XYZ file of C-alpha atoms in Angstrom:
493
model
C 93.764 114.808 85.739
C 92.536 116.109 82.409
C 93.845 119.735 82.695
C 97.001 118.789 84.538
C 98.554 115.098 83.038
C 95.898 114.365 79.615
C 95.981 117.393 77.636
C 100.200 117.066 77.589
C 99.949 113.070 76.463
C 96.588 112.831 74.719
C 95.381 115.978 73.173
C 93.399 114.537 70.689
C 91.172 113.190 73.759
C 90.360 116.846 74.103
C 89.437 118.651 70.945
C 88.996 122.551 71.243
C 90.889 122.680 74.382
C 94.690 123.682 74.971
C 97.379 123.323 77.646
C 95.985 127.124 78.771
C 92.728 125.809 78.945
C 90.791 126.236 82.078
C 89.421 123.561 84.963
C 86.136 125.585 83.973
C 86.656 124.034 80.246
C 87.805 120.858 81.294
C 84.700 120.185 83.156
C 82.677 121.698 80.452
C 84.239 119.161 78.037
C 83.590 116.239 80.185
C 79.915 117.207 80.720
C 79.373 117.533 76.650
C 80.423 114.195 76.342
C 78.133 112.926 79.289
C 81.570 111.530 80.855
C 82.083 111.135 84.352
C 78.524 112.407 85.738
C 80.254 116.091 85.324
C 77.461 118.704 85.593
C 77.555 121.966 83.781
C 80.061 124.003 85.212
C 79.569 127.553 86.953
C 80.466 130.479 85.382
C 83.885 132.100 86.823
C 83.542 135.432 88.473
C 86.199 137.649 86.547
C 89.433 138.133 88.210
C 89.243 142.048 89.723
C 91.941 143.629 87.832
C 95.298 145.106 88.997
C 95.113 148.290 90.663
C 96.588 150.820 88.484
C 99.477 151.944 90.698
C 101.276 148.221 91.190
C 103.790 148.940 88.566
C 104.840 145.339 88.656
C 102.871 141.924 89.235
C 104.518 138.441 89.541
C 101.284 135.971 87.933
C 100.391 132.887 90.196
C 98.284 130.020 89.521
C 94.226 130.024 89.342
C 94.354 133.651 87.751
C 91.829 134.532 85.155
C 94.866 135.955 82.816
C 96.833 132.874 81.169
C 100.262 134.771 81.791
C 100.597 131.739 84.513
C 99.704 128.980 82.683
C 102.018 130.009 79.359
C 104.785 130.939 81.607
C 104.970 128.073 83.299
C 104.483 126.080 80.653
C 107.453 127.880 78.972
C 109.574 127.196 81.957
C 108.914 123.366 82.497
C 108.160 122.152 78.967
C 109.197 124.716 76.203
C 112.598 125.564 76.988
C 113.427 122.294 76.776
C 111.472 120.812 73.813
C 112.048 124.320 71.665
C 115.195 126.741 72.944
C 115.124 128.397 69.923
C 111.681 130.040 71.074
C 113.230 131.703 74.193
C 116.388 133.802 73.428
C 118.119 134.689 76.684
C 116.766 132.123 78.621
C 118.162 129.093 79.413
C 117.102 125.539 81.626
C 117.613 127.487 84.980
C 115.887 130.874 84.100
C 112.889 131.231 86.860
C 109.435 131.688 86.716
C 110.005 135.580 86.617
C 112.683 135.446 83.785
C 110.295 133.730 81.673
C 106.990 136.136 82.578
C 109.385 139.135 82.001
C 109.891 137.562 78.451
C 106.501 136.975 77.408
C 105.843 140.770 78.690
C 108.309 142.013 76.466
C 107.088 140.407 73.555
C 103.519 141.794 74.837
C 102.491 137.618 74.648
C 99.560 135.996 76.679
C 98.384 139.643 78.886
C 101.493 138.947 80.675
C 102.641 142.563 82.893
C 105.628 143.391 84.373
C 106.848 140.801 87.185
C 107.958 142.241 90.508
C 111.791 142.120 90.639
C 112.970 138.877 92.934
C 114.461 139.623 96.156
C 117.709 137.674 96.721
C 118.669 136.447 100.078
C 122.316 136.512 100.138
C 124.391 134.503 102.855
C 127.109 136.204 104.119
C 129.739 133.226 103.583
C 129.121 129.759 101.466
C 128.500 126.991 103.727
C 131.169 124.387 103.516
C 129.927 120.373 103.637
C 132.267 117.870 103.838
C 132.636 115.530 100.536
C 134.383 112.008 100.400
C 137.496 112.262 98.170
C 137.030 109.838 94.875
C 139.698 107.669 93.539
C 141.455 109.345 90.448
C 139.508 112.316 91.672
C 141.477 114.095 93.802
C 140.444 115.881 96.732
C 137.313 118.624 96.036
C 135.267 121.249 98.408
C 131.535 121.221 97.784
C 129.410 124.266 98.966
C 126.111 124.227 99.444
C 124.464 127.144 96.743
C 123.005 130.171 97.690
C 120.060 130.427 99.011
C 118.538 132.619 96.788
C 114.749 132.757 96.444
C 114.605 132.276 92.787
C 116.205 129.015 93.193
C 113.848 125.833 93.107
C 116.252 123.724 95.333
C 118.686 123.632 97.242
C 121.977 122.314 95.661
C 125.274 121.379 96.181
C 128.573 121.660 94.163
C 131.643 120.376 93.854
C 134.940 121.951 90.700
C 136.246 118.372 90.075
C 133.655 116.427 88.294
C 133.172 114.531 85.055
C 130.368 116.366 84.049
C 129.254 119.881 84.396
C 125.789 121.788 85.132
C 124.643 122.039 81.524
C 126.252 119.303 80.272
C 124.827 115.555 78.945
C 123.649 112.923 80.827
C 123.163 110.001 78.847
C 121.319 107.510 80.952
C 120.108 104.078 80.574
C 117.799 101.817 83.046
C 117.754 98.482 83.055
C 115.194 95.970 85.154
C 111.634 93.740 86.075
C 108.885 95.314 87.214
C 110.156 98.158 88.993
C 111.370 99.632 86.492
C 108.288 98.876 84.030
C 105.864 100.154 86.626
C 107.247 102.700 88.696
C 107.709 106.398 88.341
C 111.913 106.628 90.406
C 113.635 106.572 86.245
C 111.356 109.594 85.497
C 111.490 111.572 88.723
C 115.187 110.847 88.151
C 115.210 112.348 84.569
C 113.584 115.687 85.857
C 115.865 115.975 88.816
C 118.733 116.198 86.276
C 116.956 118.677 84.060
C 116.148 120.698 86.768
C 119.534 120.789 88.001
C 120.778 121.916 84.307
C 121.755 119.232 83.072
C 120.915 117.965 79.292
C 119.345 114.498 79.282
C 119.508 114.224 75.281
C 116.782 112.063 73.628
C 118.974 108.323 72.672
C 117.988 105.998 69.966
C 118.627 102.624 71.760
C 117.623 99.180 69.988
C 116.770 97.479 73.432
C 114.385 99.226 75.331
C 111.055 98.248 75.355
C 109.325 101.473 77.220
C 110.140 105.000 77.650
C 107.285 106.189 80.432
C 105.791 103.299 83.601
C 103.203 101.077 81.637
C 101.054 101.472 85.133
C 102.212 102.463 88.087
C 100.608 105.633 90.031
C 100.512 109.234 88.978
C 102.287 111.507 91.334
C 101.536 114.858 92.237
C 104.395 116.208 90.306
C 103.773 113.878 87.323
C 103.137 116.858 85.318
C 106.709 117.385 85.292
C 107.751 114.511 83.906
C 105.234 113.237 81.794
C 106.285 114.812 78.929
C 109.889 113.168 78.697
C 110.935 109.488 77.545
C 112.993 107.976 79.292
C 113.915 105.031 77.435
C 114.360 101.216 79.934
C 114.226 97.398 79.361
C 111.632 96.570 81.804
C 110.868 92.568 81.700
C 108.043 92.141 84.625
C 109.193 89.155 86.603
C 112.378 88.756 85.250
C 115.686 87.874 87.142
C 119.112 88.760 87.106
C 120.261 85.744 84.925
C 117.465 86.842 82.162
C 119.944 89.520 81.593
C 123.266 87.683 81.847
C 123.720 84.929 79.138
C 124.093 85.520 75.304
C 122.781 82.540 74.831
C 120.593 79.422 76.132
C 123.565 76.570 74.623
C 124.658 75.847 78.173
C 121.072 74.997 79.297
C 120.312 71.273 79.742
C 116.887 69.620 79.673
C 116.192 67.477 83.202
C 113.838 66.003 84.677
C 111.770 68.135 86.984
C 109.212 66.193 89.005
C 105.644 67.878 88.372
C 106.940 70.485 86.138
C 107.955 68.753 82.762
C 107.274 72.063 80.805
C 110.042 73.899 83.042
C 112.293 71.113 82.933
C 112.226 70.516 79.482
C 113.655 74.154 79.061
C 116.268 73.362 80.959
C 119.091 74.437 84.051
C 122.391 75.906 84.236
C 124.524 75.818 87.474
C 125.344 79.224 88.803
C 126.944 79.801 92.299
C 126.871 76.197 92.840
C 122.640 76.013 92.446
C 120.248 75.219 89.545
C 119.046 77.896 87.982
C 116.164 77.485 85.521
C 116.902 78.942 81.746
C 113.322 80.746 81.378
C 112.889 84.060 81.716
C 109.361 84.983 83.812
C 107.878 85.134 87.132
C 107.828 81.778 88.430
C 109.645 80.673 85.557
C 106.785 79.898 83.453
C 107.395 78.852 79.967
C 103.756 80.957 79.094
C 105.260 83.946 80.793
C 108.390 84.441 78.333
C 106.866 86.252 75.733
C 108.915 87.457 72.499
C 111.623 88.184 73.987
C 113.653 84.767 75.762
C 116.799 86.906 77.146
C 118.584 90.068 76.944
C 122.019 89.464 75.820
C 124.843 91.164 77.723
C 126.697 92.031 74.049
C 123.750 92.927 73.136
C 123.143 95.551 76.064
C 126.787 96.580 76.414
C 126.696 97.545 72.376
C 123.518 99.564 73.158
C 124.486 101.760 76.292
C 128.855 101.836 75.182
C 127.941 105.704 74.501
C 126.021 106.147 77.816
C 127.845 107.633 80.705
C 125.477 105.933 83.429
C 123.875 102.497 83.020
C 121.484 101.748 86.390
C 120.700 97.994 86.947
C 117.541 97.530 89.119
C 117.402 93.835 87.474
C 117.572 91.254 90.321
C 115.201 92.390 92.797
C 113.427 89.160 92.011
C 116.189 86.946 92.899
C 115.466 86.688 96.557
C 111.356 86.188 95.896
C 111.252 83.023 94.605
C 110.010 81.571 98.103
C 106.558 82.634 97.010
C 106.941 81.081 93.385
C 107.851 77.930 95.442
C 111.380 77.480 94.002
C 110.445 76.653 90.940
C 113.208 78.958 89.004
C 115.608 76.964 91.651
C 114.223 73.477 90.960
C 112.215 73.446 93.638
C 115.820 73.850 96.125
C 115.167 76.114 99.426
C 117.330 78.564 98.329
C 118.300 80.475 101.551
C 117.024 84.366 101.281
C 121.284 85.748 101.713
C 122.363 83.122 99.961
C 120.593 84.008 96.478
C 123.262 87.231 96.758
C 125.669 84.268 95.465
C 123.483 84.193 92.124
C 122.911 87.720 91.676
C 126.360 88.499 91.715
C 127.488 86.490 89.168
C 124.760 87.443 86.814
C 125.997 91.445 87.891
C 129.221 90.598 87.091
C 128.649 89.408 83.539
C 126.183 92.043 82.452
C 129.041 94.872 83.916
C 131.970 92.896 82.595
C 130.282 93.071 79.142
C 128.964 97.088 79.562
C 132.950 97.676 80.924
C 133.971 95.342 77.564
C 133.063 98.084 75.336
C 133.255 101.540 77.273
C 134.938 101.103 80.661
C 134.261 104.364 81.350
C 130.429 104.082 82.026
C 129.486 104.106 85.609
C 127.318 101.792 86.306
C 125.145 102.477 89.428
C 123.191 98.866 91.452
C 119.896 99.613 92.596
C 119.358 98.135 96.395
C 117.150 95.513 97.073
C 113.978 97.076 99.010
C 112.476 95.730 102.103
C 109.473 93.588 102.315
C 105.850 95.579 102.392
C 102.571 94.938 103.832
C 100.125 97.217 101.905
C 101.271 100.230 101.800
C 104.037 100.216 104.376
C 107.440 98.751 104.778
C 107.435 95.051 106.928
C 109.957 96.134 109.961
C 111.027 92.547 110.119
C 112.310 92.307 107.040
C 115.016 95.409 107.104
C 117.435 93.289 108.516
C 117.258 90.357 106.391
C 117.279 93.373 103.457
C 120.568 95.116 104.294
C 122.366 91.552 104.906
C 121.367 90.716 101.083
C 122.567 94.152 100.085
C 125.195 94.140 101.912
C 126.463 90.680 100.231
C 125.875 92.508 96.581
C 127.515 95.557 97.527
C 130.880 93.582 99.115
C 131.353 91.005 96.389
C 130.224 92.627 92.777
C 133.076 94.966 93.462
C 133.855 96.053 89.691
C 135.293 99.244 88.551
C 133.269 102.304 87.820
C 130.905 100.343 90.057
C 128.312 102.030 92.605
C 126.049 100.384 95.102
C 122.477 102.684 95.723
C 121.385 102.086 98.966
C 118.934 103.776 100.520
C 115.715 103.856 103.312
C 112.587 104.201 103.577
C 110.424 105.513 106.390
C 108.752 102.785 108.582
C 104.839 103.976 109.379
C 104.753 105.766 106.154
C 102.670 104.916 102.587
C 105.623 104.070 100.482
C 104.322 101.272 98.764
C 101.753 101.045 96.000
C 98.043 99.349 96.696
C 98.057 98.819 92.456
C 100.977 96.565 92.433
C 101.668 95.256 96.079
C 105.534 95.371 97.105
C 106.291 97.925 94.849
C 107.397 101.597 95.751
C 104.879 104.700 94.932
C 105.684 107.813 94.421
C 107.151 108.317 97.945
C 109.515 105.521 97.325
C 110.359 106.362 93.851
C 111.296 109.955 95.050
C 113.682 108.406 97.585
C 115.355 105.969 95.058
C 115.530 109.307 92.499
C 117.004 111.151 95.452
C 119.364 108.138 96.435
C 120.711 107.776 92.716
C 121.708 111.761 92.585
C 123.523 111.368 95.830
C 125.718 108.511 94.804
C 126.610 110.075 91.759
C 127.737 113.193 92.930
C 129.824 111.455 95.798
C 131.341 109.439 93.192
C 132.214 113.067 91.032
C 130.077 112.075 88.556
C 128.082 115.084 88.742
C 129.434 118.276 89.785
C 125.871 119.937 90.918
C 123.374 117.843 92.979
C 120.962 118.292 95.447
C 121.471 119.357 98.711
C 120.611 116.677 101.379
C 121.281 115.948 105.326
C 123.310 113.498 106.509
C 123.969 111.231 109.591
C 120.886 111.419 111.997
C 119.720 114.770 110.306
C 119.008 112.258 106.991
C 117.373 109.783 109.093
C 115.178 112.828 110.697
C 113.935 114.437 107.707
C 113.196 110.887 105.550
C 110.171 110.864 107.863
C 109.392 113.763 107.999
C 106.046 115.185 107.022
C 105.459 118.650 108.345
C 105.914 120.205 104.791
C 104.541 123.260 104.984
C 106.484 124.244 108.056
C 110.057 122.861 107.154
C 112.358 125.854 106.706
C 115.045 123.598 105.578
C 114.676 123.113 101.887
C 117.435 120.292 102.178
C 115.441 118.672 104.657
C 112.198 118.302 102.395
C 114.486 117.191 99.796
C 115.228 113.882 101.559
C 112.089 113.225 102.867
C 109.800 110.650 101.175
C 106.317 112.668 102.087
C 107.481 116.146 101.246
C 109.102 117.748 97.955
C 109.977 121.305 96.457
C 107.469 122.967 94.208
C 108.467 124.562 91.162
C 108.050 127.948 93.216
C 110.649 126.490 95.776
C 108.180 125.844 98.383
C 108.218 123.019 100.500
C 104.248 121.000 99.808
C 103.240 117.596 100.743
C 103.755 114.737 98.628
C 101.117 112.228 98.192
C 101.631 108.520 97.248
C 99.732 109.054 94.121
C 96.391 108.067 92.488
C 96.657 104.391 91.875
């Protein structure tokens, strides 16, 4: 964890070591400090050097020479952070493009990387794409496969933005945005597809990395960006819908006088209380008492995608016994009626001051037991969804829905009913989909469709999937940054 996630977010913990730094030195830190019961490490037997005929040599990882570690570095963190450094190269230059630079500059041992051999197709496959409104019609075909490409991609002439263009993106929600990894996985996904996701400097957000949440096998990859959310832990949709609390009245609320006192509004016909935390606790609130909808729509007008994962608690007050409801049964669909006039008002206000911005609706996720998804519950899931998707029906409006596999660990054991990395990489996945359907972006990741989608969600043969489209939709699988298909774990929680 040390050598691969703490030396890129806390290299003071480690003094005398360096992002080239060895497991060897790692270990031999931890035992100097008398941390962890590490022992002294062994020794490392020397690497036996090249023989002197290969006149090339492409590094790979757990060589003695750092070429690997600097290169890669270069590739997944430099470029980005410092262009200037690499002239020539840009954010899709491979592996090889950036050893061949450090070898001419004679940097870090680096020698001569073997040239990569490029598959080429004889003819572009064609996939079908839905025509947008305002769009026109557009062909998308899929890239080629070409071994120095890390995925497989998809895209498409008529777009709003380009591959290398800005993505200005903004995430807004409760818990599952505060404590899971899908906004971050998201933010690499677009850098990796060459897109710029340009650092913002937003008034509102209270978090630009998970506060907890697991730490995925790829977390090394997206550790080192901010991407900047409101995440209020137990929060509903209507904590993000009102500019104000005047229209809240103080009643009477039979064995909760502190709720009462904070009052209700009517919305869809139901009492809804006016604080803001799980179980609408007045303790709970915090600082902060709402998020204002001006207030939001003033912060994101220059964003081009606002994501609302905000009302996931809606439905769950059952097990807070209806206290946020004043103690009404609220039926499980009919809370839809509440979230979408709290949607409404938040989008009304974002649309008030750019109408332009797309904003993209995060689906409700089924019910979990441990780890995995509760079967029972899909179907009482995709009516609720269904409801949102039908009746928020704005403009520039998008509805993410997406699966998960049943039987599989998608769900964290840290924070019950919430998705781990698995999950997160499916939501990522979900969100890139709809926005390149919608011609939002013109390059996106290639992924199966119909009963092929359904196939390779569960699938979790990694190592022996040939198609790289295929391990990009499933939940347990996911492409290395050598373009190999590897197993994806849930992540240490």
């Amino acid at each position: 964890w040390a050598m691969r996630f703490g030396i890129y977010s806390h290299p003071d913990w480690y003094p005398g070591l360096s992002l080239t730094s060895s497991f060897v030195d790692f270990q031999a830190c931890l035992h100097s400090k008398g941390e962890h019961g590490c022992p002294i490490p062994c020794p490392t037997m020397a690497q036996p050097p090249l023989a002197p005929a290969a006149a090339c040599h492409t590094a790979v990882e757990g060589e003695e020479s750092e070429c690997y570690e600097h290169a890669d570095w270069a590739m997944r963190f430099g470029i980005y952070s410092h262009p200037d450094w690499y002239p020539g190269l840009s954010l899709t230059s491979s592996f090889v493009d950036f050893q061949a630079w450090l070898h001419s500059k004679g940097e870090h041992g680096c020698p001569k990387p073997c040239p990569i051999e490029v598959v080429t197709p004889s003819a572009p496959v064609e996939v079908s794409s839905t025509p947008q409104p305002d769009q026109g019609s557009s062909t998308t075909v899929l890239s080629p496969a070409a071994s120095d490409s890390r995925f497989a991609t998809v895209s498409q002439t008529t777009a709003r933005i380009q591959v290398g263009g800005e993505v200005r993106f903004y995430v807004i929600g409760t818990s599952n945005v505060a404590w899971q990894t899908w906004p971050d996985q998201l933010h690499a996904m677009l850098r990796d597809l060459g897109y710029v996701v340009p650092s913002q400097a937003y008034t509102l957000t209270n978090q630009v990395h998970p506060s907890s949440g697991p730490i995925c096998d790829n977390a090394n990859e997206f550790a080192g960006l901010e991407t900047p959310r409101i995440g209020k832990v137990g929060w509903a949709s209507w904590g993000f819908a009102y500019d104000s609390k005047e229209d809240c009245t103080p009643a009477e609320f039979e064995g909760q006088p502190e709720i009462g006192q904070h009052g209700f509004r009517e919305i869809a016909g139901h009492q809804v209380s006016c604080i803001n935390s799980w179980a609408c606790n007045p303790a709970g609130q915090g600082k902060g008492t709402l998020v204002s909808p001006s207030a939001v729509a003033e912060d994101v007008k220059a964003a081009h995608v606002v994501l609302l994962s905000n009302w996931i608690n809606d439905s769950k007050q059952r097990w807070a016994q209806f206290k946020c409801y004043k103690s009404e049964n609220v039926d499980f669909v009919d809370t839809a009626d509440i979230t979408v006039v709290n949607l409404r008002r938040l989008i009304q206000a974002i649309h008030s001051k750019n109408p332009e911005t797309i904003v993209l609706i995060m689906a409700l996720y089924p019910g979990s037991s441990g780890p995995f998804v509760i079967e029972s519950s899909l179907a009482l899931t995709a009516k609720i969804n269904e409801k949102v998707r039908t009746l928020v029906n704005e403009p520039n409006t998008f509805f993410v829905d997406y699966t998960v596999p049943v039987g599989q660990d998608v769900f964290q054991t840290k924070h019950t009913g919430h998705f781990n990395c698995r999950g997160d990489k499916v939501m990522a996945t979900k969100v890139l989909e709809v926005m390149f359907d919608a011609g939002v972006l013109a390059r996106s990741l290639a992924l199966p469709k119909g009963d092929d989608s359904a196939r390779c969600l569960a699938e979790t043969a990694c190592e022996a999937m040939v198609d790289k489209s295929c391990c990009q939709r499933s939940a347990s699988c996911y492409v290395d940054t050598q373009g190999l298909c590897k197993s994806y774990g849930p992540g240490a929680q």
